[in-house]
Short mmCIF file of C-alpha atoms in Angstrom, two decimals:
data_model
loop_
_atom_site.label_atom_id
_atom_site.label_comp_id
_atom_site.label_asym_id
_atom_site.label_seq_id
_atom_site.Cartn_x
_atom_site.Cartn_y
_atom_site.Cartn_z
CA MET F 30 113.05 109.64 85.36
CA THR F 31 111.28 107.38 87.83
CA TYR F 32 112.56 106.32 91.22
CA GLU F 33 110.62 103.19 91.95
CA LEU F 34 110.76 100.96 94.99
CA LYS F 35 111.64 97.96 92.84
CA ASP F 36 114.80 99.71 91.64
CA TYR F 37 116.05 100.12 95.20
CA ILE F 38 115.02 96.58 96.16
CA ASN F 39 116.64 95.04 93.08
CA ALA F 40 119.85 96.96 93.71
CA ILE F 41 119.99 95.76 97.33
CA ASN F 42 119.06 92.16 96.59
CA GLN F 43 120.71 91.45 93.31
CA THR F 44 122.32 94.01 91.05
CA LYS F 45 124.24 95.87 93.81
CA GLU F 46 124.05 98.97 91.63
CA PRO F 47 125.09 102.00 93.73
CA LEU F 48 122.00 104.01 92.83
CA LEU F 49 122.58 106.65 95.47
CA ASP F 50 126.10 107.40 94.28
CA THR F 51 124.90 109.21 91.17
CA GLU F 52 124.76 112.98 90.69
CA ASP F 53 120.98 112.75 90.64
CA GLU F 54 120.10 113.66 94.23
CA GLU F 55 116.55 112.46 93.77
CA TRP F 56 117.75 108.88 94.31
CA VAL F 57 118.70 109.83 97.84
CA LYS F 58 115.67 112.03 98.49
CA LYS F 59 113.20 109.41 97.34
CA TYR F 60 114.85 106.47 99.08
CA PRO F 61 112.24 105.09 101.53
CA PRO F 62 114.22 103.38 104.36
CA TYR F 63 111.18 102.21 106.32
CA ILE F 64 109.59 100.56 103.29
CA VAL F 65 112.82 99.07 102.01
CA ASN F 66 113.54 97.59 105.43
CA LYS F 67 110.06 96.15 105.54
CA CYS F 68 110.47 94.57 102.09
CA VAL F 69 113.92 93.13 102.75
CA ALA F 70 113.24 91.97 106.32
CA PRO F 71 111.25 88.72 106.00
CA PHE F 72 114.15 86.41 105.04
CA SER F 73 116.34 84.30 107.24
CA ASP F 74 119.57 85.68 105.81
CA SER F 75 118.49 89.32 106.06
CA ILE F 76 116.52 89.54 109.28
CA LEU F 77 119.45 90.37 111.56
CA LEU F 78 121.04 92.85 109.19
CA VAL F 79 117.77 94.67 108.63
CA ASN F 80 117.15 94.71 112.35
CA GLU F 81 120.56 96.30 112.79
CA ILE F 82 119.98 99.13 110.33
CA ASN F 83 116.41 99.54 111.55
CA GLN F 84 117.85 100.59 114.90
CA TYR F 85 119.81 103.31 113.13
CA HIS F 86 116.84 104.73 111.25
CA TYR F 87 118.06 108.26 111.94
CA LEU F 88 121.21 107.83 109.85
CA ASP F 89 121.49 109.41 106.41
CA LYS F 90 119.53 107.55 103.80
CA LYS F 91 122.68 106.87 101.81
CA LEU F 92 124.36 105.23 104.77
CA GLN F 93 121.35 102.99 105.29
CA PHE F 94 121.27 102.02 101.63
CA ASP F 95 125.02 101.45 101.53
CA PHE F 96 124.81 99.20 104.57
CA LEU F 97 122.21 96.97 102.96
CA ILE F 98 123.78 96.90 99.52
CA ASN F 99 127.17 95.97 100.94
CA SER F 100 126.03 93.54 103.62
CA LEU F 101 123.40 91.35 102.00
CA ARG F 102 124.53 88.54 99.76
CA PRO F 103 123.15 88.85 96.24
CA ARG F 104 120.13 86.61 95.72
CA LYS F 105 116.48 86.79 94.79
CA ARG F 106 114.25 87.65 97.72
CA TYR F 107 110.55 87.76 97.03
CA ALA F 108 108.16 88.09 99.97
CA PRO F 109 104.97 86.14 99.24
CA TRP F 110 102.90 89.29 99.48
CA MET F 111 105.05 90.98 96.88
CA LYS F 112 103.87 88.63 94.19
CA ALA F 113 101.37 90.09 91.79
CA LYS F 114 98.75 87.39 92.35
CA LYS F 115 96.24 89.61 94.03
CA LEU F 116 96.81 92.42 91.56
CA GLU F 117 96.10 90.00 88.75
CA SER F 118 92.89 88.97 90.50
CA LEU F 119 91.95 92.64 90.81
CA GLU F 120 92.28 93.04 87.04
CA TYR F 121 90.03 90.02 86.47
CA VAL F 122 87.39 91.35 88.86
CA LYS F 123 87.52 94.77 87.20
CA GLU F 124 87.01 93.23 83.79
CA TYR F 125 84.35 90.76 84.87
CA TYR F 126 82.11 93.20 86.73
CA GLY F 127 83.14 96.34 84.87
CA TYR F 128 84.25 97.85 88.17
CA ASN F 129 86.79 100.58 88.81
CA ASN F 130 89.74 99.96 91.16
CA GLU F 131 87.81 101.01 94.24
CA LYS F 132 84.82 98.74 93.67
CA ALA F 133 86.94 95.86 92.44
CA LYS F 134 89.04 95.97 95.57
CA ALA F 135 85.94 95.90 97.75
CA ALA F 136 84.63 92.95 95.74
CA LEU F 137 87.96 91.15 96.00
CA ASP F 138 87.75 91.29 99.77
CA ILE F 139 84.53 89.25 99.80
CA LEU F 140 85.26 86.86 96.94
CA ASN F 141 86.87 83.57 97.88
CA ASP F 142 89.55 81.76 95.87
CA GLU F 143 87.00 79.48 94.25
CA GLN F 144 84.91 82.37 93.00
CA ILE F 145 87.98 84.19 91.68
CA SER F 146 89.05 81.04 89.84
CA ALA F 147 85.57 80.79 88.29
CA ILE F 148 85.82 84.40 87.11
CA LYS F 149 89.24 83.74 85.63
CA GLU F 150 87.90 80.70 83.82
CA ARG F 151 85.01 82.63 82.35
CA LEU F 152 87.32 85.35 81.14
CA ASN F 153 89.79 82.90 79.65
CA LYS F 154 90.20 83.81 76.01
CA GLY F 155 92.57 81.00 75.15
CA GLY F 156 96.13 81.46 73.98
CA ARG F 157 99.36 80.87 75.90
CA ASN F 158 98.43 82.83 79.02
CA GLY F 159 94.69 82.81 78.64
CA ARG F 160 94.61 86.56 78.10
CA SER F 161 95.07 86.80 74.33
CA MET H 10 101.98 137.04 94.38
CA GLN H 11 102.40 133.30 93.96
CA ILE H 12 103.78 132.95 97.49
CA ILE H 13 100.76 134.77 98.96
CA ASN H 14 98.40 132.48 97.07
CA ASP H 15 100.24 129.38 98.23
CA SER H 16 100.28 130.40 101.88
CA THR H 17 96.62 131.39 101.73
CA SER H 18 95.86 128.02 100.26
CA ILE H 19 97.76 126.16 102.97
CA LYS H 20 96.04 128.25 105.64
CA THR H 21 92.65 127.30 104.20
CA LYS H 22 93.60 123.63 104.28
CA ILE H 23 94.87 123.76 107.83
CA ASP H 24 91.81 125.75 108.91
CA PHE H 25 89.70 122.94 107.50
CA LEU H 26 91.66 120.34 109.44
CA ILE H 27 91.24 122.40 112.61
CA LYS H 28 87.53 122.74 111.88
CA ILE H 29 87.14 118.97 111.86
CA GLY H 30 89.06 118.69 115.12
CA ALA H 31 92.47 117.43 114.01
CA ASP H 32 94.13 119.72 116.54
CA LYS H 33 92.19 118.10 119.38
CA ILE H 34 92.91 114.46 118.54
CA ASP H 35 96.07 112.75 119.80
CA HIS H 36 98.29 111.00 117.33
CA LEU H 37 99.76 107.72 118.53
CA GLY H 38 103.17 106.51 117.38
CA PRO H 39 104.01 102.86 116.61
CA LEU H 40 104.54 102.06 120.28
CA GLY H 41 101.18 103.50 121.25
CA VAL H 42 102.77 106.62 122.70
CA THR H 43 101.24 110.00 121.95
CA THR H 44 103.49 111.94 119.60
CA GLY H 45 101.42 115.13 119.60
CA THR H 46 98.19 116.11 117.96
CA LEU H 47 96.93 114.66 114.71
CA LEU H 48 97.30 118.09 113.11
CA GLU H 49 101.00 118.22 114.02
CA HIS H 50 101.49 114.77 112.58
CA LEU H 51 99.69 115.73 109.34
CA ILE H 52 101.82 118.83 108.93
CA ASP H 53 105.01 116.83 109.63
CA THR H 54 103.99 114.23 107.08
CA SER H 55 103.43 116.92 104.46
CA LYS H 56 106.82 118.43 105.26
CA SER H 57 108.49 115.02 104.99
CA LEU H 58 106.97 114.58 101.54
CA ARG H 59 108.31 117.98 100.54
CA ASP H 60 111.77 116.96 101.76
CA MET H 61 111.49 113.78 99.71
CA GLY H 62 110.99 115.96 96.63
CA CYS H 63 107.38 114.95 96.10
CA GLU H 64 105.01 117.05 94.03
CA ASP H 65 102.68 119.60 95.69
CA PHE H 66 99.61 117.41 95.30
CA VAL H 67 101.38 114.53 97.08
CA GLN H 68 102.27 116.92 99.92
CA ASP H 69 98.58 117.89 100.07
CA ALA H 70 97.65 114.22 100.20
CA GLY H 71 100.02 113.92 103.16
CA LEU H 72 98.26 116.78 104.89
CA PHE H 73 94.90 115.09 104.41
CA HIS H 74 95.94 111.45 104.78
CA SER H 75 93.72 110.79 107.82
CA VAL H 76 90.75 112.82 106.69
CA TYR H 77 88.51 109.77 106.22
CA GLY H 78 90.00 107.80 109.13
CA THR H 79 92.70 105.17 108.57
CA ALA H 80 93.47 101.56 109.41
CA TYR H 81 95.15 102.76 112.60
CA PHE H 82 93.00 105.72 113.38
CA MET H 83 89.27 105.46 112.99
CA PRO H 84 86.94 107.80 114.78
CA GLU H 85 83.36 106.67 114.53
CA GLY H 86 82.15 107.35 111.00
CA GLY H 87 85.53 108.79 109.97
CA LEU H 88 86.41 112.45 110.06
CA VAL H 89 84.85 113.50 106.78
CA ASP H 90 82.37 111.60 104.67
CA ASP H 91 82.00 113.89 101.67
CA ARG H 92 84.80 113.35 99.20
CA GLN H 93 83.80 116.37 97.12
CA VAL H 94 84.58 118.70 100.04
CA VAL H 95 88.14 117.36 100.11
CA ILE H 96 88.45 117.42 96.31
CA ASP H 97 87.46 121.10 96.33
CA LEU H 98 90.20 121.82 98.83
CA ILE H 99 93.16 119.84 97.54
CA GLY H 100 92.16 118.69 94.06
CA LYS H 101 91.21 115.33 92.62
CA GLN H 102 94.71 113.87 92.34
CA ALA H 103 95.66 114.59 95.96
CA GLU H 104 92.26 113.48 97.22
CA GLU H 105 92.55 110.16 95.44
CA ILE H 106 95.87 109.44 97.13
CA ALA H 107 94.52 110.49 100.54
CA TYR H 108 91.37 108.45 100.00
CA TRP H 109 93.21 105.25 99.15
CA PHE H 110 95.60 105.72 102.02
CA CYS H 111 92.63 105.90 104.38
CA VAL H 112 90.89 102.94 102.78
CA LEU H 113 93.85 100.55 102.80
CA LYS H 114 93.99 97.93 105.49
CA ALA H 115 97.03 97.41 107.66
CA PRO H 116 99.70 96.38 106.84
CA ARG H 117 99.53 98.88 104.03
CA ILE H 118 102.63 98.07 102.03
CA GLN H 119 101.24 94.76 100.80
CA GLU H 120 98.09 96.54 99.68
CA ILE H 121 99.94 99.45 98.10
CA LEU H 122 102.02 97.14 95.95
CA MET H 123 98.79 95.99 94.29
CA PHE H 124 98.38 99.38 92.64
CA ASP H 125 99.82 100.48 89.34
CA GLU H 126 102.28 103.32 89.00
CA PRO H 127 102.12 106.25 89.52
CA LEU H 128 99.57 105.82 92.32
CA ARG H 129 101.68 103.07 93.89
CA GLY H 130 104.67 105.41 94.06
CA TYR H 131 102.65 108.21 95.59
CA LEU H 132 101.17 105.90 98.22
CA LEU H 133 104.57 104.42 99.06
CA SER H 134 106.00 107.92 99.53
CA LEU H 135 103.07 108.75 101.76
CA GLU H 136 103.54 105.57 103.79
CA GLU H 137 107.23 106.37 104.23
CA ALA H 138 106.48 109.96 105.23
CA ASN H 139 103.75 108.79 107.56
CA LYS H 140 106.35 106.76 109.46
CA GLN H 141 108.62 109.82 109.43
CA GLY H 142 111.80 107.82 109.35
CA GLY H 143 110.91 106.02 112.54
CA MET H 144 112.07 102.61 113.63
CA MET H 145 110.01 99.66 112.46
CA THR H 146 108.63 97.60 115.33
CA TRP H 147 108.66 93.80 115.32
CA GLU H 148 104.89 93.89 114.92
CA GLU H 149 105.16 96.08 111.85
CA ALA H 150 108.03 94.12 110.38
CA TYR H 151 106.34 90.76 110.63
CA ASP H 152 102.66 91.74 110.74
CA LEU H 153 102.23 90.25 114.18
#
């Protein structure tokens, strides 16, 4: 069983699934209020609610989760930095230079968008998404 | 017997942190206020990870999460520069988590989400424990 951040975020934003109401106590133990607040905060319809619960950071995790799940309207909320664009670039850099994660990340920091696009183009193998 | 081994092991780890001066360095909270020594913060982080039900190696990573210096805390040259020393103490898995946590730039969450599971999950748990349930500041919330 995995208890991933995306499960909590999806439940709060969209599915409204009461994950912390199950018999599996790990859902409560592993709930990361600080990180969830950070992920849900940068939206105009959530900012005030997140600010509210952020001030009550000492409350039980379940109470914090319940507040968010029952207060936020269901909709998709994707912060720009949550998109996998950079991760995808990391994979390209790893493949292109034969680097491990560590080196690829260092390389990614100094490569500009143009250079990354050139790498992607060189690695393009055709097919629907260029990766097949 | 197991308990004795565990406590001996933890003592060795804490002795190492004391040896590199973690008990003499102040730890600053999000508002720039001293919250105690770095060593106290490291031990609290490890305890938080235990309370979150994290594995032993993740707790060890919590104990060593500033060992190379971090985005917020960077003594000149870092605290330790030999990764093998840390690997010998806490194992490769824990060291890798601690290493990445030190390497990541602030704000860390964006960076952590670039990793694949399970490392992403371990780092997120460590980030959460590092904050120790504290209140997020405006600066942290909106990367100001």
